[in-house]
Structures are given as structure tokens and as C-alpha cells.
PDB file of C-alpha atoms in Angstrom:
ATOM      1  CA  MET A 297     -97.498-103.918  25.274  1.00 63.00           C
ATOM      2  CA  ASP A 298     -99.025-100.880  26.050  1.00 84.00           C
ATOM      3  CA  THR A 299     -98.098 -99.362  29.200  1.00 87.00           C
ATOM      4  CA  GLN A 300    -101.804 -98.793  30.250  1.00 89.00           C
ATOM      5  CA  VAL A 301    -102.878-102.085  29.535  1.00 91.00           C
ATOM      6  CA  LEU A 302     -99.676-103.243  31.226  1.00 92.00           C
ATOM      7  CA  SER A 303    -100.559-101.342  34.424  1.00 92.00           C
ATOM      8  CA  GLU A 304    -103.983-102.633  34.193  1.00 93.00           C
ATOM      9  CA  LYS A 305    -103.028-106.587  33.890  1.00 94.00           C
ATOM     10  CA  VAL A 306    -100.408-106.035  36.907  1.00 93.00           C
ATOM     11  CA  VAL A 307    -103.035-104.768  39.281  1.00 93.00           C
ATOM     12  CA  ALA A 308    -105.006-107.004  38.122  1.00 93.00           C
ATOM     13  CA  GLN A 309    -102.643-109.716  39.484  1.00 92.00           C
ATOM     14  CA  ASP A 310    -101.989-110.986  36.365  1.00 93.00           C
ATOM     15  CA  ARG A 311     -98.571-112.753  37.269  1.00 92.00           C
ATOM     16  CA  ARG A 312     -97.354-113.038  33.774  1.00 92.00           C
ATOM     17  CA  ALA A 313     -97.785-109.151  33.174  1.00 94.00           C
ATOM     18  CA  LEU A 314     -95.800-108.558  36.819  1.00 94.00           C
ATOM     19  CA  ALA A 315     -93.044-110.550  35.723  1.00 92.00           C
ATOM     20  CA  ARG A 316     -92.991-108.231  32.518  1.00 92.00           C
ATOM     21  CA  ALA A 317     -93.641-105.317  34.204  1.00 92.00           C
ATOM     22  CA  ILE A 318     -90.146-106.203  36.387  1.00 91.00           C
ATOM     23  CA  THR A 319     -88.108-107.131  33.257  1.00 89.00           C
ATOM     24  CA  LEU A 320     -89.203-103.396  32.086  1.00 89.00           C
ATOM     25  CA  VAL A 321     -87.587-101.466  35.066  1.00 87.00           C
ATOM     26  CA  GLU A 322     -84.953-103.880  35.078  1.00 82.00           C
ATOM     27  CA  SER A 323     -83.943-102.988  31.751  1.00 81.00           C
ATOM     28  CA  SER A 324     -81.108 -99.814  31.484  1.00 75.00           C
ATOM     29  CA  ARG A 325     -81.971 -98.477  28.245  1.00 80.00           C
ATOM     30  CA  ALA A 326     -83.194 -95.294  28.303  1.00 78.00           C
ATOM     31  CA  ASP A 327     -86.702 -95.429  26.232  1.00 84.00           C
ATOM     32  CA  HIS A 328     -87.368 -98.636  28.285  1.00 86.00           C
ATOM     33  CA  ARG A 329     -86.526 -96.419  31.517  1.00 83.00           C
ATOM     34  CA  GLU A 330     -88.981 -93.733  30.784  1.00 86.00           C
ATOM     35  CA  THR A 331     -91.566 -96.560  30.064  1.00 90.00           C
ATOM     36  CA  ALA A 332     -90.979 -98.187  33.364  1.00 89.00           C
ATOM     37  CA  ALA A 333     -91.201 -94.735  34.760  1.00 88.00           C
ATOM     38  CA  ALA A 334     -94.718 -94.105  33.514  1.00 90.00           C
ATOM     39  CA  LEU A 335     -95.813 -97.616  34.117  1.00 92.00           C
ATOM     40  CA  ILE A 336     -94.892 -97.195  38.157  1.00 91.00           C
ATOM     41  CA  GLU A 337     -96.607 -93.875  38.392  1.00 91.00           C
ATOM     42  CA  ASP A 338     -99.609 -95.563  36.260  1.00 91.00           C
ATOM     43  CA  ILE A 339     -99.984 -98.314  39.114  1.00 92.00           C
ATOM     44  CA  ARG A 340     -99.376 -95.803  41.890  1.00 89.00           C
ATOM     45  CA  ARG A 341    -102.468 -93.858  41.399  1.00 90.00           C
ATOM     46  CA  LYS A 342    -104.456 -97.262  40.019  1.00 89.00           C
ATOM     47  CA  SER A 343    -103.135 -98.991  43.329  1.00 85.00           C
ATOM     48  CA  PRO A 344    -102.808 -97.226  46.347  1.00 83.00           C
ATOM     49  CA  HIS A 345    -102.232-100.646  48.349  1.00 85.00           C
ATOM     50  CA  GLN A 346     -99.212-100.854  50.930  1.00 89.00           C
ATOM     51  CA  ALA A 347     -97.509-104.174  51.548  1.00 93.00           C
ATOM     52  CA  LEU A 348     -95.253-105.136  54.513  1.00 96.00           C
ATOM     53  CA  ARG A 349     -91.986-105.224  53.230  1.00 95.00           C
ATOM     54  CA  ILE A 350     -89.505-107.326  55.003  1.00 95.00           C
ATOM     55  CA  GLY A 351     -85.630-107.393  54.146  1.00 91.00           C
ATOM     56  CA  LEU A 352     -83.653-110.234  54.571  1.00 90.00           C
ATOM     57  CA  SER A 353     -80.023-110.536  55.215  1.00 86.00           C
ATOM     58  CA  GLY A 354     -77.861-113.657  56.308  1.00 82.00           C
ATOM     59  CA  THR A 355     -74.254-115.083  55.461  1.00 75.00           C
ATOM     60  CA  PRO A 356     -74.004-117.206  52.594  1.00 75.00           C
ATOM     61  CA  GLY A 357     -74.917-121.004  53.857  1.00 78.00           C
ATOM     62  CA  VAL A 358     -77.185-119.352  56.945  1.00 84.00           C
ATOM     63  CA  GLY A 359     -80.219-121.355  55.511  1.00 85.00           C
ATOM     64  CA  LYS A 360     -81.932-117.730  53.705  1.00 87.00           C
ATOM     65  CA  SER A 361     -83.756-119.755  50.942  1.00 86.00           C
ATOM     66  CA  THR A 362     -84.995-122.563  53.146  1.00 90.00           C
ATOM     67  CA  PHE A 363     -86.524-120.147  55.908  1.00 93.00           C
ATOM     68  CA  ILE A 364     -88.055-118.232  53.063  1.00 92.00           C
ATOM     69  CA  GLU A 365     -89.567-121.035  51.668  1.00 92.00           C
ATOM     70  CA  SER A 366     -90.836-122.435  55.040  1.00 94.00           C
ATOM     71  CA  PHE A 367     -91.431-118.873  55.961  1.00 95.00           C
ATOM     72  CA  GLY A 368     -93.521-118.045  52.933  1.00 94.00           C
ATOM     73  CA  THR A 369     -95.519-121.127  53.021  1.00 94.00           C
ATOM     74  CA  PHE A 370     -97.001-120.138  56.461  1.00 95.00           C
ATOM     75  CA  LEU A 371     -97.889-117.051  55.258  1.00 96.00           C
ATOM     76  CA  THR A 372    -100.070-118.146  53.112  1.00 95.00           C
ATOM     77  CA  GLU A 373    -101.359-120.608  54.996  1.00 94.00           C
ATOM     78  CA  GLN A 374    -102.322-117.756  56.783  1.00 94.00           C
ATOM     79  CA  GLY A 375    -104.338-116.216  53.909  1.00 94.00           C
ATOM     80  CA  LEU A 376    -101.545-113.498  52.824  1.00 96.00           C
ATOM     81  CA  ARG A 377     -99.872-113.347  49.080  1.00 96.00           C
ATOM     82  CA  VAL A 378     -96.405-113.261  49.172  1.00 96.00           C
ATOM     83  CA  ALA A 379     -93.602-111.440  46.645  1.00 95.00           C
ATOM     84  CA  VAL A 380     -90.424-112.747  46.985  1.00 93.00           C
ATOM     85  CA  LEU A 381     -87.735-110.553  45.071  1.00 90.00           C
ATOM     86  CA  ALA A 382     -84.129-112.450  45.633  1.00 83.00           C
ATOM     87  CA  VAL A 383     -81.115-110.576  44.488  1.00 71.00           C
ATOM     88  CA  ASP A 384     -78.851-113.649  43.546  1.00 61.00           C
ATOM     89  CA  PRO A 385     -75.033-113.102  43.065  1.00 55.00           C
ATOM     90  CA  SER A 386     -73.919-111.867  39.548  1.00 50.00           C
ATOM     91  CA  SER A 387     -71.454-113.957  36.931  1.00 49.00           C
ATOM     92  CA  ALA A 388     -68.722-111.689  36.395  1.00 46.00           C
ATOM     93  CA  ARG A 389     -68.752-113.245  32.538  1.00 52.00           C
ATOM     94  CA  SER A 390     -72.082-112.700  31.490  1.00 49.00           C
ATOM     95  CA  GLY A 391     -73.844-110.481  34.389  1.00 49.00           C
ATOM     96  CA  GLY A 392     -76.846-113.517  35.510  1.00 49.00           C
ATOM     97  CA  SER A 393     -77.597-114.890  38.082  1.00 50.00           C
ATOM     98  CA  ILE A 394     -75.395-117.611  39.876  1.00 49.00           C
ATOM     99  CA  LEU A 395     -77.904-119.302  41.671  1.00 48.00           C
ATOM    100  CA  GLY A 396     -81.335-120.498  40.798  1.00 52.00           C
ATOM    101  CA  ASP A 397     -83.347-119.546  44.047  1.00 53.00           C
ATOM    102  CA  LYS A 398     -86.731-121.047  42.176  1.00 53.00           C
ATOM    103  CA  THR A 399     -85.227-124.376  41.833  1.00 60.00           C
ATOM    104  CA  ARG A 400     -84.071-123.606  45.726  1.00 67.00           C
ATOM    105  CA  MET A 401     -87.636-123.004  46.835  1.00 79.00           C
ATOM    106  CA  GLU A 402     -89.408-125.631  44.742  1.00 81.00           C
ATOM    107  CA  ARG A 403     -92.845-125.557  46.868  1.00 85.00           C
ATOM    108  CA  LEU A 404     -93.305-122.086  47.274  1.00 88.00           C
ATOM    109  CA  SER A 405     -92.605-121.371  43.896  1.00 86.00           C
ATOM    110  CA  ARG A 406     -95.608-123.696  43.164  1.00 88.00           C
ATOM    111  CA  ASN A 407     -97.645-122.121  45.622  1.00 90.00           C
ATOM    112  CA  PRO A 408    -100.603-120.090  43.467  1.00 91.00           C
ATOM    113  CA  ASN A 409    -100.353-117.162  46.310  1.00 93.00           C
ATOM    114  CA  ALA A 410     -96.585-116.458  46.067  1.00 94.00           C
ATOM    115  CA  PHE A 411     -94.507-115.081  43.252  1.00 93.00           C
ATOM    116  CA  ILE A 412     -90.900-115.338  43.215  1.00 91.00           C
ATOM    117  CA  ARG A 413     -88.247-113.115  41.114  1.00 88.00           C
ATOM    118  CA  PRO A 414     -84.781-114.019  41.395  1.00 81.00           C
ATOM    119  CA  SER A 415     -82.335-110.488  40.411  1.00 71.00           C
ATOM    120  CA  PRO A 416     -78.869-110.688  39.806  1.00 61.00           C
ATOM    121  CA  SER A 417     -77.177-108.190  41.733  1.00 53.00           C
ATOM    122  CA  GLN A 418     -75.047-107.114  38.733  1.00 52.00           C
ATOM    123  CA  SER A 419     -71.823-106.164  41.553  1.00 45.00           C
ATOM    124  CA  HIS A 420     -74.393-103.550  43.451  1.00 47.00           C
ATOM    125  CA  LEU A 421     -73.008-103.149  46.632  1.00 42.00           C
ATOM    126  CA  GLY A 422     -75.972-104.019  49.532  1.00 39.00           C
ATOM    127  CA  GLY A 423     -76.557-106.909  47.506  1.00 37.00           C
ATOM    128  CA  VAL A 424     -79.512-104.944  46.750  1.00 47.00           C
ATOM    129  CA  ALA A 425     -80.338-105.093  42.661  1.00 54.00           C
ATOM    130  CA  ARG A 426     -80.800-101.079  42.061  1.00 62.00           C
ATOM    131  CA  ARG A 427     -83.925-101.955  40.781  1.00 78.00           C
ATOM    132  CA  THR A 428     -85.347-104.198  43.395  1.00 84.00           C
ATOM    133  CA  ARG A 429     -86.845-101.015  44.905  1.00 85.00           C
ATOM    134  CA  GLU A 430     -89.300-100.172  41.476  1.00 88.00           C
ATOM    135  CA  ALA A 431     -89.723-104.068  41.695  1.00 91.00           C
ATOM    136  CA  VAL A 432     -91.279-103.704  45.252  1.00 92.00           C
ATOM    137  CA  ALA A 433     -93.717-101.280  44.373  1.00 91.00           C
ATOM    138  CA  LEU A 434     -94.939-103.375  41.226  1.00 93.00           C
ATOM    139  CA  CYS A 435     -95.300-106.319  43.434  1.00 94.00           C
ATOM    140  CA  GLU A 436     -97.557-103.638  45.844  1.00 93.00           C
ATOM    141  CA  GLY A 437     -99.557-102.915  43.092  1.00 93.00           C
ATOM    142  CA  ALA A 438    -100.562-106.033  42.221  1.00 93.00           C
ATOM    143  CA  GLY A 439    -102.079-106.382  45.694  1.00 93.00           C
ATOM    144  CA  PHE A 440     -99.333-108.926  47.692  1.00 95.00           C
ATOM    145  CA  ASP A 441     -99.386-108.904  51.451  1.00 96.00           C
ATOM    146  CA  VAL A 442     -96.072-109.446  52.427  1.00 97.00           C
ATOM    147  CA  ILE A 443     -92.851-108.446  50.413  1.00 95.00           C
ATOM    148  CA  LEU A 444     -89.530-110.559  50.988  1.00 94.00           C
ATOM    149  CA  ILE A 445     -86.881-108.978  49.488  1.00 90.00           C
ATOM    150  CA  GLU A 446     -83.707-111.448  50.114  1.00 85.00           C
ATOM    151  CA  THR A 447     -80.300-110.086  49.735  1.00 78.00           C
ATOM    152  CA  VAL A 448     -76.289-111.128  49.202  1.00 67.00           C
ATOM    153  CA  GLY A 449     -75.084-111.409  52.399  1.00 61.00           C
ATOM    154  CA  VAL A 450     -72.468-109.108  51.694  1.00 51.00           C
ATOM    155  CA  GLY A 451     -71.871-107.327  55.523  1.00 51.00           C
ATOM    156  CA  GLN A 452     -72.170-103.413  56.231  1.00 44.00           C
ATOM    157  CA  SER A 453     -73.149-102.694  52.709  1.00 47.00           C
ATOM    158  CA  GLU A 454     -76.779-104.229  53.891  1.00 63.00           C
ATOM    159  CA  THR A 455     -77.820-100.716  54.679  1.00 69.00           C
ATOM    160  CA  VAL A 456     -79.068-100.361  51.247  1.00 75.00           C
ATOM    161  CA  VAL A 457     -82.185-103.063  51.832  1.00 79.00           C
ATOM    162  CA  ALA A 458     -82.819-100.687  55.435  1.00 80.00           C
ATOM    163  CA  GLU A 459     -83.491 -98.348  53.251  1.00 83.00           C
ATOM    164  CA  MET A 460     -86.692 -99.818  51.174  1.00 86.00           C
ATOM    165  CA  SER A 461     -88.267-102.679  53.942  1.00 91.00           C
ATOM    166  CA  ASP A 462     -89.951-101.965  56.734  1.00 94.00           C
ATOM    167  CA  LEU A 463     -88.627-104.385  58.760  1.00 95.00           C
ATOM    168  CA  PHE A 464     -84.919-105.225  58.502  1.00 92.00           C
ATOM    169  CA  ILE A 465     -84.393-109.110  59.750  1.00 92.00           C
ATOM    170  CA  LEU A 466     -80.824-110.835  60.404  1.00 89.00           C
ATOM    171  CA  LEU A 467     -80.756-114.795  59.732  1.00 89.00           C
ATOM    172  CA  LEU A 468     -77.699-115.947  61.714  1.00 88.00           C
ATOM    173  CA  ALA A 469     -76.391-119.615  62.152  1.00 85.00           C
ATOM    174  CA  PRO A 470     -75.649-121.248  65.371  1.00 87.00           C
ATOM    175  CA  ALA A 471     -72.062-121.791  66.249  1.00 71.00           C
ATOM    176  CA  GLY A 472     -70.959-119.682  63.259  1.00 61.00           C
ATOM    177  CA  GLY A 473     -67.646-118.850  63.989  1.00 53.00           C
ATOM    178  CA  ASP A 474     -66.385-116.038  66.897  1.00 47.00           C
ATOM    179  CA  GLU A 475     -69.943-115.701  67.815  1.00 49.00           C
ATOM    180  CA  LEU A 476     -70.496-111.840  68.250  1.00 49.00           C
ATOM    181  CA  GLN A 477     -67.527-111.121  66.155  1.00 49.00           C
ATOM    182  CA  GLY A 478     -68.913-113.406  63.575  1.00 46.00           C
ATOM    183  CA  VAL A 479     -71.201-110.050  62.797  1.00 52.00           C
ATOM    184  CA  LYS A 480     -69.909-106.488  62.354  1.00 57.00           C
ATOM    185  CA  ARG A 481     -71.905-103.935  64.809  1.00 62.00           C
ATOM    186  CA  GLY A 482     -73.100-101.918  62.118  1.00 66.00           C
ATOM    187  CA  ILE A 483     -75.634-104.212  60.626  1.00 73.00           C
ATOM    188  CA  MET A 484     -76.403-105.394  63.949  1.00 75.00           C
ATOM    189  CA  GLU A 485     -77.774-102.099  64.886  1.00 79.00           C
ATOM    190  CA  MET A 486     -79.861-102.155  61.571  1.00 84.00           C
ATOM    191  CA  ALA A 487     -81.814-105.382  62.460  1.00 88.00           C
ATOM    192  CA  ASP A 488     -85.262-104.944  63.950  1.00 92.00           C
ATOM    193  CA  ILE A 489     -85.167-108.816  64.690  1.00 94.00           C
ATOM    194  CA  ILE A 490     -82.298-111.456  64.639  1.00 92.00           C
ATOM    195  CA  LEU A 491     -83.335-114.978  63.865  1.00 93.00           C
ATOM    196  CA  VAL A 492     -80.777-117.640  64.855  1.00 92.00           C
ATOM    197  CA  ASN A 493     -81.583-120.368  62.212  1.00 92.00           C
ATOM    198  CA  LYS A 494     -81.058-124.308  62.565  1.00 89.00           C
ATOM    199  CA  ALA A 495     -82.341-124.398  65.741  1.00 90.00           C
ATOM    200  CA  ASP A 496     -82.892-128.452  65.340  1.00 89.00           C
ATOM    201  CA  GLY A 497     -81.277-131.583  66.209  1.00 87.00           C
ATOM    202  CA  ASP A 498     -77.454-131.642  67.474  1.00 89.00           C
ATOM    203  CA  LEU A 499     -77.608-127.349  66.933  1.00 89.00           C
ATOM    204  CA  LYS A 500     -80.616-126.731  68.882  1.00 91.00           C
ATOM    205  CA  ALA A 501     -78.600-125.856  72.096  1.00 91.00           C
ATOM    206  CA  THR A 502     -76.108-124.754  70.587  1.00 90.00           C
ATOM    207  CA  ALA A 503     -78.784-122.104  68.634  1.00 91.00           C
ATOM    208  CA  THR A 504     -80.036-121.372  71.966  1.00 91.00           C
ATOM    209  CA  ARG A 505     -76.805-120.244  73.753  1.00 90.00           C
ATOM    210  CA  THR A 506     -76.130-118.424  70.304  1.00 87.00           C
ATOM    211  CA  CYS A 507     -79.472-116.569  70.586  1.00 90.00           C
ATOM    212  CA  ALA A 508     -78.752-116.001  74.445  1.00 90.00           C
ATOM    213  CA  ASP A 509     -75.311-113.882  73.461  1.00 87.00           C
ATOM    214  CA  TYR A 510     -77.217-111.966  70.742  1.00 87.00           C
ATOM    215  CA  SER A 511     -80.172-111.024  73.119  1.00 88.00           C
ATOM    216  CA  GLY A 512     -77.132-110.124  75.768  1.00 87.00           C
ATOM    217  CA  ALA A 513     -75.625-107.817  72.798  1.00 84.00           C
ATOM    218  CA  LEU A 514     -78.746-106.234  72.166  1.00 86.00           C
ATOM    219  CA  ARG A 515     -79.242-104.838  75.075  1.00 85.00           C
ATOM    220  CA  LEU A 516     -76.012-102.924  75.082  1.00 82.00           C
ATOM    221  CA  LEU A 517     -76.697-101.113  71.986  1.00 80.00           C
ATOM    222  CA  ARG A 518     -78.059 -97.732  72.293  1.00 81.00           C
ATOM    223  CA  LYS A 519     -82.089 -97.866  72.229  1.00 86.00           C
ATOM    224  CA  ARG A 520     -83.592 -96.449  68.894  1.00 88.00           C
ATOM    225  CA  PRO A 521     -86.206 -94.169  68.710  1.00 89.00           C
ATOM    226  CA  GLN A 522     -88.475 -96.605  66.452  1.00 90.00           C
ATOM    227  CA  ASP A 523     -88.318 -99.522  68.732  1.00 90.00           C
ATOM    228  CA  PRO A 524     -90.616-100.313  71.576  1.00 92.00           C
ATOM    229  CA  GLU A 525     -89.392-102.060  74.926  1.00 90.00           C
ATOM    230  CA  GLY A 526     -87.914-105.312  73.959  1.00 88.00           C
ATOM    231  CA  PHE A 527     -86.554-104.897  70.546  1.00 91.00           C
ATOM    232  CA  PRO A 528     -84.602-105.402  68.538  1.00 91.00           C
ATOM    233  CA  LYS A 529     -84.640-109.140  69.645  1.00 93.00           C
ATOM    234  CA  ALA A 530     -83.360-112.358  69.413  1.00 92.00           C
ATOM    235  CA  MET A 531     -85.250-115.566  68.516  1.00 94.00           C
ATOM    236  CA  THR A 532     -84.248-119.114  67.526  1.00 95.00           C
ATOM    237  CA  VAL A 533     -86.306-120.995  64.403  1.00 95.00           C
ATOM    238  CA  SER A 534     -85.829-123.773  62.767  1.00 94.00           C
ATOM    239  CA  ALA A 535     -86.941-123.543  58.879  1.00 92.00           C
ATOM    240  CA  LEU A 536     -86.099-127.331  58.410  1.00 90.00           C
ATOM    241  CA  GLU A 537     -88.675-128.247  60.827  1.00 92.00           C
ATOM    242  CA  GLU A 538     -91.296-124.802  61.040  1.00 91.00           C
ATOM    243  CA  ASP A 539     -90.829-124.448  64.196  1.00 93.00           C
ATOM    244  CA  GLY A 540     -90.856-120.695  65.742  1.00 94.00           C
ATOM    245  CA  LEU A 541     -92.167-118.845  62.723  1.00 95.00           C
ATOM    246  CA  ALA A 542     -95.260-118.344  64.075  1.00 96.00           C
ATOM    247  CA  LYS A 543     -94.034-116.400  67.222  1.00 96.00           C
ATOM    248  CA  ALA A 544     -91.300-114.961  64.699  1.00 96.00           C
ATOM    249  CA  TRP A 545     -94.674-113.463  62.801  1.00 97.00           C
ATOM    250  CA  GLU A 546     -96.177-112.993  65.745  1.00 96.00           C
ATOM    251  CA  GLU A 547     -93.211-110.561  66.973  1.00 96.00           C
ATOM    252  CA  MET A 548     -92.899-108.751  63.437  1.00 96.00           C
ATOM    253  CA  GLN A 549     -96.843-108.377  63.677  1.00 96.00           C
ATOM    254  CA  ALA A 550     -96.499-106.928  66.982  1.00 96.00           C
ATOM    255  CA  LEU A 551     -93.501-104.463  65.915  1.00 96.00           C
ATOM    256  CA  THR A 552     -95.476-103.167  62.896  1.00 96.00           C
ATOM    257  CA  THR A 553     -98.419-102.162  64.637  1.00 96.00           C
ATOM    258  CA  TRP A 554     -96.499-100.225  67.458  1.00 96.00           C
ATOM    259  CA  ARG A 555     -94.778 -98.006  64.905  1.00 95.00           C
ATOM    260  CA  ARG A 556     -97.446 -97.714  63.053  1.00 95.00           C
ATOM    261  CA  GLU A 557     -99.491 -96.307  65.619  1.00 95.00           C
ATOM    262  CA  ALA A 558     -96.473 -94.484  67.066  1.00 94.00           C
ATOM    263  CA  GLY A 559     -96.118 -92.395  63.645  1.00 92.00           C
ATOM    264  CA  HIS A 560     -92.981 -94.199  62.904  1.00 93.00           C
ATOM    265  CA  PHE A 561     -94.054 -96.518  60.243  1.00 93.00           C
ATOM    266  CA  ALA A 562     -95.254 -93.250  57.739  1.00 92.00           C
ATOM    267  CA  GLY A 563     -92.071 -91.367  58.592  1.00 92.00           C
ATOM    268  CA  ARG A 564     -89.774 -93.510  57.861  1.00 92.00           C
ATOM    269  CA  ARG A 565     -91.299 -94.566  54.409  1.00 92.00           C
ATOM    270  CA  ALA A 566     -90.990 -91.001  53.792  1.00 93.00           C
ATOM    271  CA  ALA A 567     -87.421 -90.919  54.424  1.00 91.00           C
ATOM    272  CA  GLN A 568     -86.777 -93.703  52.211  1.00 89.00           C
ATOM    273  CA  ALA A 569     -88.755 -92.092  49.456  1.00 89.00           C
ATOM    274  CA  ARG A 570     -86.282 -88.610  50.051  1.00 92.00           C
ATOM    275  CA  PHE A 571     -83.010 -91.297  49.981  1.00 88.00           C
ATOM    276  CA  TRP A 572     -84.349 -92.726  46.480  1.00 84.00           C
ATOM    277  CA  PHE A 573     -85.090 -89.372  45.166  1.00 88.00           C
ATOM    278  CA  GLU A 574     -81.772 -88.327  45.835  1.00 88.00           C
ATOM    279  CA  GLU A 575     -80.372 -91.780  44.422  1.00 83.00           C
ATOM    280  CA  GLU A 576     -81.933 -91.665  41.217  1.00 82.00           C
ATOM    281  CA  VAL A 577     -80.324 -88.149  40.990  1.00 86.00           C
ATOM    282  CA  LYS A 578     -76.727 -89.120  41.264  1.00 85.00           C
ATOM    283  CA  GLN A 579     -77.319 -92.215  39.485  1.00 79.00           C
ATOM    284  CA  ALA A 580     -78.534 -90.061  36.635  1.00 80.00           C
ATOM    285  CA  LEU A 581     -75.589 -87.838  37.004  1.00 84.00           C
ATOM    286  CA  LEU A 582     -73.251 -90.772  36.855  1.00 83.00           C
ATOM    287  CA  ALA A 583     -74.783 -92.029  33.719  1.00 80.00           C
ATOM    288  CA  GLN A 584     -74.253 -88.946  32.142  1.00 84.00           C
ATOM    289  CA  LEU A 585     -70.268 -89.753  32.057  1.00 86.00           C
ATOM    290  CA  GLN A 586     -71.013 -92.728  29.900  1.00 82.00           C
ATOM    291  CA  ALA A 587     -72.385 -90.649  26.986  1.00 84.00           C
ATOM    292  CA  PRO A 588     -69.876 -90.548  23.616  1.00 88.00           C
ATOM    293  CA  SER A 589     -68.740 -87.055  24.122  1.00 88.00           C
ATOM    294  CA  ALA A 590     -68.219 -87.239  27.834  1.00 89.00           C
ATOM    295  CA  ARG A 591     -66.055 -90.954  27.314  1.00 90.00           C
ATOM    296  CA  ALA A 592     -64.333 -88.797  24.699  1.00 91.00           C
ATOM    297  CA  ALA A 593     -63.419 -85.654  27.061  1.00 91.00           C
ATOM    298  CA  MET A 594     -62.675 -88.049  30.022  1.00 91.00           C
ATOM    299  CA  ASP A 595     -60.210 -89.901  27.795  1.00 93.00           C
ATOM    300  CA  GLN A 596     -58.842 -86.725  26.509  1.00 93.00           C
ATOM    301  CA  LEU A 597     -58.380 -85.281  29.941  1.00 93.00           C
ATOM    302  CA  GLY A 598     -56.999 -88.745  31.436  1.00 94.00           C
ATOM    303  CA  GLN A 599     -54.064 -88.505  28.734  1.00 93.00           C
ATOM    304  CA  GLU A 600     -52.839 -84.824  30.092  1.00 92.00           C
ATOM    305  CA  VAL A 601     -53.104 -86.036  33.531  1.00 94.00           C
ATOM    306  CA  ALA A 602     -51.474 -88.930  32.675  1.00 95.00           C
ATOM    307  CA  GLN A 603     -48.667 -87.044  30.890  1.00 93.00           C
ATOM    308  CA  GLY A 604     -48.534 -84.505  33.972  1.00 92.00           C
ATOM    309  CA  ALA A 605     -49.427 -81.803  31.342  1.00 91.00           C
ATOM    310  CA  THR A 606     -52.288 -81.110  34.288  1.00 91.00           C
ATOM    311  CA  SER A 607     -53.454 -81.959  37.641  1.00 93.00           C
ATOM    312  CA  PRO A 608     -56.020 -84.525  38.721  1.00 93.00           C
ATOM    313  CA  THR A 609     -58.004 -81.998  40.691  1.00 94.00           C
ATOM    314  CA  ALA A 610     -57.634 -78.915  37.921  1.00 93.00           C
ATOM    315  CA  ALA A 611     -58.661 -81.747  35.005  1.00 92.00           C
ATOM    316  CA  ALA A 612     -61.353 -82.752  37.539  1.00 92.00           C
ATOM    317  CA  GLN A 613     -63.163 -79.530  37.243  1.00 92.00           C
ATOM    318  CA  GLN A 614     -62.505 -78.577  33.647  1.00 91.00           C
ATOM    319  CA  MET A 615     -64.559 -81.885  33.039  1.00 90.00           C
ATOM    320  CA  LEU A 616     -67.264 -80.785  35.435  1.00 89.00           C
ATOM    321  CA  ASP A 617     -67.459 -77.602  33.688  1.00 88.00           C
ATOM    322  CA  THR A 618     -68.170 -79.007  30.312  1.00 85.00           C
ATOM    323  CA  LEU A 619     -70.838 -81.684  31.846  1.00 84.00           C
ATOM    324  CA  THR A 620     -72.536 -78.097  33.391  1.00 81.00           C
ATOM    325  CA  LYS A 621     -72.279 -76.603  30.085  1.00 78.00           C
ATOM    326  CA  GLY A 622     -73.378 -79.436  28.271  1.00 63.00           C
TER     327      GLY A 622
END
């Protein structure tokens, strides 16, 4: 499909065209990358719409999919259009997704105001597919109001999702073991709101205690300039009983509104744009090493290093000189 036609269909909120566009930006083929870049620029010109980007992380088994289904359904009932970009762990053999988010979010996947797109993480750190950021831009162009970015819960390397979201939500389970020690300090420092899920049934009292523990821990962290009084904060929710979702959404809106008025929202987006510009440059430089001539030079220099004919430092400098001249 022609880039112009595809961009018009995406802006016109054609779901099939959006799915096709995301497939295009996820491709690593050189010709596809060029077309994808042109497509994103065209959509940016046609649709300057901005969505609220919410990054969501949590350890496996915490109930992220259940929460997203309940929360996404709640948002659509408020008249909002919701896109879910769910990054799944990848198969080491085929590279495909191991988990099927559309099967785990059956109710939301049938919702006409919701769009769910699973993507394999393909071993990328941070549990975020490399092209998730571009998929976010496409969903914004398609007029979605809220974009939920679900990540593989892998701990400290979740910094990547924080670089593409306006709010970072950390989902925790009650009595997850070691309580406060169960989560690294780094990811807690990035979180804007901590939601203790499964606050229902026999676990309700435990969830309340866990929430109190995290609230106390958050007060000990150094205050961040992008937070108003009382943030970051911990709250309890029950995705199963759909309890606490309205309150959580209220707090997310309050934080977003404050950041917009204080100038932190636009400043953060500008800093993120610069971060991804630098990332693209780094990835493009790394891609040069995959060219046949570069691979041959690497193999030759690698053999010389292995045989002791030259040092790793000297060989690396020689390789860099080759790339620079090329």
C-alpha cells in the first residue's frame, strides 16, 4: 500500500491500516525502515494529536493483563479510545511471542474502542520492543486517547519504558515475598504510582498492609521536581472486582494536569525525543557491523587477536578506522 494512502487510513482510524502500519515499523528490512520513517513523518503532519502514554510494569503473575483488561474497559466506558501495546517475552527459537495477550484480554479485544497489539520483546532490555515507541506514535496518529504500554517485568532495565511514557505505573502483588526488598530501589524511584493489585478476598488485608509499607518507603525517597505534594503514591486496586480503578484514574489525571500546568509534561517529552534520537544513531552505528564487509573485517581481526598477533585494543581501533573511512 502507498505510504500516503496508508497514512490517510491510519489518521481516519482504520484499525486494519493501523495494524499494517505497526507491522511495517516493526520490520528490520532496510527498505521497510525507510518507508516506515516516511509514514511516521506523514502521520505526524496530518495528525498532531497527543495521547496520554502510560507505561505499566510488574513482575510476572502480578495480574498485569487482568488489570489492563479491567482498566481499559473502565476507560472506554468513560468515552475514551484505548490502545494497548503489550510486549511479550520472545521465543528463543522462533523469536515470536510466547504469551497471547489477545487471548488473555478477550473482553477488551472485542471492544470497538480498544486496540490491542502484542509484540515480541526479541530479547531487548527493558521488556520493550525496539519499535514500540514508533507504534505509540502511530496509535497517537490514529486518535487514541490513552496508550497503555505493558512490559515484560524484568526489574531494573525497565528504564526503557520510562523513556516513552508520560506516567509510569508499577503493579505489585500483596505479600510478594520480602515485601520492600522484593522490588529494586531503582524501579521504585521511577514509578509515579504504585498499585498493589489483588486487594480482594483473603488478600485484602495483606494488600492494605503492603500498600502502607510502600507508602512509607516512598516518603523516604528523594523528592523529584516533576512531582506535586503527595506523589509518588501507593494505592490498592482489585482488577478482578474492578475496585479502585476510578480512584487510580483520578490520581493519574491529577498528576498529569499538574505536570502540564507546571511545564514538566512538555519538558519530559522533549527530553524523551532527544533520548530516542541518540538511541537511533547508536543502533544505526551498530547495524553497520552487520554489513558483509564489516563482518569479514571483524572475523579477520578476531583471528589475529585470538592468535596473539595484535591486542584487542589495537584491533578495535583498526576496526573503527575501517568503519570511519568506509
